[in-house]
Coordinates of N, CA, C and O in Angstrom, one line a residue:
M1 N -21.3 0.7 -3.6 CA -20.5 -0.2 -2.7 C -21.0 -0.2 -1.3 O -21.3 0.9 -0.8
L2 N -21.1 -1.3 -0.8 CA -21.6 -1.5 0.6 C -20.5 -1.1 1.6 O -19.3 -1.5 1.4
V3 N -20.9 -0.4 2.7 CA -19.9 -0.1 3.7 C -20.5 -0.6 5.0 O -21.6 -0.4 5.4
I4 N -19.6 -1.3 5.8 CA -20.0 -1.8 7.1 C -19.0 -1.2 8.1 O -17.8 -1.3 8.0
D5 N -19.6 -0.6 9.1 CA -18.9 0.1 10.2 C -18.8 -0.9 11.3 O -19.8 -1.2 12.0
N6 N -17.6 -1.5 11.6 CA -17.4 -2.5 12.6 C -16.8 -1.9 13.9 O -16.4 -2.6 14.8
R7 N -16.7 -0.6 13.9 CA -16.0 0.1 15.1 C -16.8 -0.2 16.3 O -18.1 -0.2 16.3
G8 N -16.1 -0.4 17.4 CA -16.8 -0.6 18.7 C -17.2 -2.1 19.0 O -17.7 -2.4 20.0
L9 N -17.0 -3.0 18.0 CA -17.3 -4.4 18.2 C -16.1 -5.2 18.6 O -15.0 -4.9 18.1
E10 N -16.3 -6.2 19.4 CA -15.2 -7.0 19.8 C -15.1 -8.2 18.9 O -16.1 -8.7 18.4
P11 N -13.8 -8.7 18.7 CA -13.6 -9.9 17.9 C -14.4 -11.0 18.5 O -14.5 -11.1 19.7
P12 N -15.0 -11.9 17.7 CA -14.8 -12.0 16.2 C -16.0 -11.4 15.5 O -16.1 -11.6 14.3
Q13 N -16.8 -10.5 16.1 CA -17.9 -9.9 15.5 C -17.6 -9.2 14.1 O -18.3 -9.5 13.1
P14 N -16.5 -8.4 14.1 CA -16.3 -7.7 12.8 C -16.0 -8.7 11.6 O -16.5 -8.5 10.5
M15 N -15.2 -9.7 11.9 CA -14.9 -10.7 10.9 C -16.2 -11.5 10.5 O -16.4 -11.7 9.3
M16 N -17.0 -11.9 11.4 CA -18.2 -12.6 11.1 C -19.1 -11.8 10.3 O -19.7 -12.3 9.3
R17 N -19.3 -10.5 10.6 CA -20.2 -9.6 9.8 C -19.7 -9.4 8.4 O -20.4 -9.4 7.5
T18 N -18.3 -9.3 8.3 CA -17.7 -9.1 7.0 C -17.9 -10.3 6.1 O -18.3 -10.2 4.9
L19 N -17.6 -11.5 6.6 CA -17.7 -12.7 5.8 C -19.1 -13.0 5.4 O -19.4 -13.4 4.3
K20 N -20.1 -12.7 6.3 CA -21.5 -12.9 6.0 C -21.9 -12.0 4.8 O -22.6 -12.4 3.9
A21 N -21.4 -10.8 4.9 CA -21.8 -9.8 3.8 C -21.2 -10.3 2.5 O -21.8 -10.2 1.4
L22 N -19.9 -10.7 2.5 CA -19.2 -11.2 1.3 C -20.0 -12.4 0.7 O -20.0 -12.5 -0.6
E23 N -20.5 -13.3 1.5 CA -21.2 -14.4 1.0 C -22.4 -14.0 0.1 O -22.7 -14.7 -0.9
K24 N -23.0 -12.9 0.4 CA -24.2 -12.5 -0.4 C -23.9 -11.7 -1.6 O -24.7 -11.3 -2.4
M25 N -22.6 -11.3 -1.8 CA -22.2 -10.5 -2.9 C -21.8 -11.3 -4.1 O -21.5 -12.5 -4.0
D26 N -21.9 -10.6 -5.3 CA -21.5 -11.3 -6.5 C -20.0 -11.0 -6.8 O -19.4 -10.0 -6.3
E27 N -19.5 -11.8 -7.7 CA -18.1 -11.6 -8.1 C -17.9 -10.3 -8.7 O -18.7 -9.8 -9.4
G28 N -16.8 -9.6 -8.3 CA -16.5 -8.3 -8.8 C -17.0 -7.1 -8.0 O -16.6 -6.0 -8.1
E29 N -17.9 -7.4 -7.1 CA -18.5 -6.4 -6.2 C -17.5 -6.1 -5.1 O -16.6 -6.9 -4.7
K30 N -17.6 -4.8 -4.6 CA -16.6 -4.4 -3.6 C -17.4 -4.1 -2.3 O -18.6 -3.7 -2.3
L31 N -16.7 -4.3 -1.2 CA -17.2 -4.1 0.2 C -16.2 -3.3 0.9 O -15.0 -3.6 0.9
S32 N -16.6 -2.2 1.6 CA -15.6 -1.5 2.5 C -16.1 -1.7 3.9 O -17.3 -1.7 4.2
I33 N -15.1 -2.0 4.8 CA -15.4 -2.1 6.2 C -14.5 -1.1 6.9 O -13.4 -0.8 6.5
I34 N -15.0 -0.7 8.1 CA -14.2 0.2 8.9 C -14.1 -0.5 10.3 O -15.1 -0.8 10.9
N35 N -12.8 -0.7 10.6 CA -12.5 -1.5 11.9 C -11.7 -0.6 12.8 O -10.9 0.3 12.3
D36 N -11.7 -0.9 14.1 CA -10.9 -0.2 15.1 C -9.4 -0.5 15.0 O -8.6 0.2 15.3
R37 N -9.2 -1.8 14.5 CA -7.8 -2.2 14.4 C -7.6 -3.0 13.1 O -8.6 -3.4 12.4
R38 N -6.4 -3.3 12.7 CA -6.1 -4.1 11.5 C -6.7 -5.5 11.7 O -6.3 -6.1 12.7
P39 N -7.5 -6.0 10.8 CA -8.1 -7.3 11.0 C -7.1 -8.5 10.5 O -7.4 -9.0 9.4
M40 N -6.1 -8.8 11.3 CA -5.1 -9.7 10.8 C -5.7 -11.1 10.5 O -5.3 -11.7 9.5
F41 N -6.6 -11.6 11.3 CA -7.2 -12.9 11.0 C -8.1 -12.9 9.7 O -8.2 -13.8 9.0
L42 N -8.7 -11.7 9.5 CA -9.5 -11.6 8.3 C -8.7 -11.6 7.1 O -9.0 -12.1 6.1
Y43 N -7.5 -10.9 7.2 CA -6.6 -10.9 6.0 C -6.3 -12.3 5.6 O -6.3 -12.6 4.4
E44 N -6.0 -13.2 6.6 CA -5.6 -14.6 6.2 C -6.8 -15.3 5.5 O -6.6 -16.0 4.5
E45 N -8.0 -15.0 6.0 CA -9.2 -15.6 5.4 C -9.4 -15.1 4.0 O -9.7 -15.9 3.1
L46 N -9.3 -13.8 3.8 CA -9.4 -13.2 2.5 C -8.4 -13.7 1.5 O -8.7 -14.0 0.3
N47 N -7.2 -13.9 2.0 CA -6.1 -14.4 1.1 C -6.4 -15.9 0.7 O -6.3 -16.3 -0.4
D48 N -6.9 -16.7 1.7 CA -7.3 -18.1 1.4 C -8.4 -18.1 0.4 O -8.5 -19.0 -0.5
L49 N -9.4 -17.2 0.4 CA -10.5 -17.1 -0.5 C -10.1 -16.5 -1.9 O -10.9 -16.6 -2.8
G50 N -8.9 -15.9 -1.9 CA -8.5 -15.3 -3.2 C -9.1 -13.9 -3.4 O -9.0 -13.4 -4.5
Y51 N -9.6 -13.3 -2.4 CA -10.2 -11.9 -2.5 C -9.1 -10.9 -2.4 O -8.2 -11.0 -1.7
L52 N -9.3 -9.8 -3.2 CA -8.4 -8.7 -3.2 C -8.8 -7.8 -2.0 O -10.0 -7.6 -1.8
H53 N -7.8 -7.2 -1.4 CA -8.1 -6.2 -0.3 C -7.0 -5.2 -0.2 O -5.9 -5.4 -0.5
E54 N -7.5 -4.0 0.2 CA -6.6 -2.8 0.4 C -7.0 -2.1 1.7 O -8.1 -1.9 2.0
T55 N -5.9 -1.8 2.5 CA -6.2 -1.2 3.8 C -5.7 0.3 3.7 O -4.6 0.6 3.3
E56 N -6.5 1.2 4.2 CA -6.2 2.6 4.4 C -6.4 3.0 5.8 O -7.5 3.0 6.3
P57 N -5.3 3.4 6.5 CA -5.4 4.0 7.8 C -6.2 5.3 7.8 O -6.0 6.1 6.9
Q58 N -7.1 5.5 8.8 CA -7.9 6.7 8.8 C -7.4 7.6 9.9 O -6.7 7.2 10.8
E59 N -7.7 8.9 9.8 CA -7.2 9.9 10.7 C -7.6 9.6 12.1 O -6.9 10.0 13.1
D60 N -8.7 9.0 12.4 CA -9.2 8.7 13.7 C -8.6 7.5 14.3 O -8.9 7.0 15.5
G61 N -7.6 6.8 13.6 CA -7.0 5.6 14.1 C -7.6 4.3 13.7 O -7.1 3.3 13.9
S62 N -8.7 4.4 13.0 CA -9.4 3.2 12.5 C -8.8 2.8 11.2 O -7.9 3.5 10.6
F63 N -9.3 1.7 10.6 CA -8.8 1.3 9.3 C -9.9 1.0 8.4 O -10.9 0.4 8.8
K64 N -9.8 1.5 7.1 CA -10.8 1.2 6.1 C -10.2 0.1 5.2 O -9.2 0.3 4.6
I65 N -10.9 -1.0 5.1 CA -10.5 -2.1 4.2 C -11.5 -2.3 3.1 O -12.7 -2.5 3.4
T66 N -11.0 -2.1 1.9 CA -11.9 -2.3 0.7 C -11.5 -3.7 0.2 O -10.4 -4.0 -0.1
I67 N -12.6 -4.5 0.0 CA -12.4 -5.9 -0.4 C -13.2 -6.1 -1.7 O -14.3 -5.7 -1.9
T68 N -12.5 -6.7 -2.7 CA -13.1 -7.0 -4.0 C -13.3 -8.5 -4.0 O -12.4 -9.3 -3.8
K69 N -14.6 -8.9 -4.2 CA -14.9 -10.4 -4.2 C -14.5 -10.9 -5.6 O -15.0 -10.4 -6.6
T70 N -13.6 -11.9 -5.6 CA -13.2 -12.5 -6.9 C -13.9 -13.8 -7.0 O -14.6 -14.2 -6.1
G71 N -13.6 -14.5 -8.1 CA -14.3 -15.8 -8.4 C -14.1 -16.8 -7.3 O -13.0 -16.9 -6.7
D72 N -15.2 -17.5 -7.0 CA -15.1 -18.4 -5.9 C -14.6 -19.7 -6.4 O -14.8 -20.2 -7.5

């Protein structure tokens, strides 16, 4: 599983990096991203695309979001 660390980046960089990585992935593959904050606008985009996502708060205050790419 690919992991992208987006901590320290200002919006919209984390979302752009995440969506670009998802474009290159195949259906059923998973991507984990680590963000400084909950990516509210990314959630909307993922929901529109039909991708599954799960968010886990981390001890350092960041958030790990695991995204499963579903059929396009």
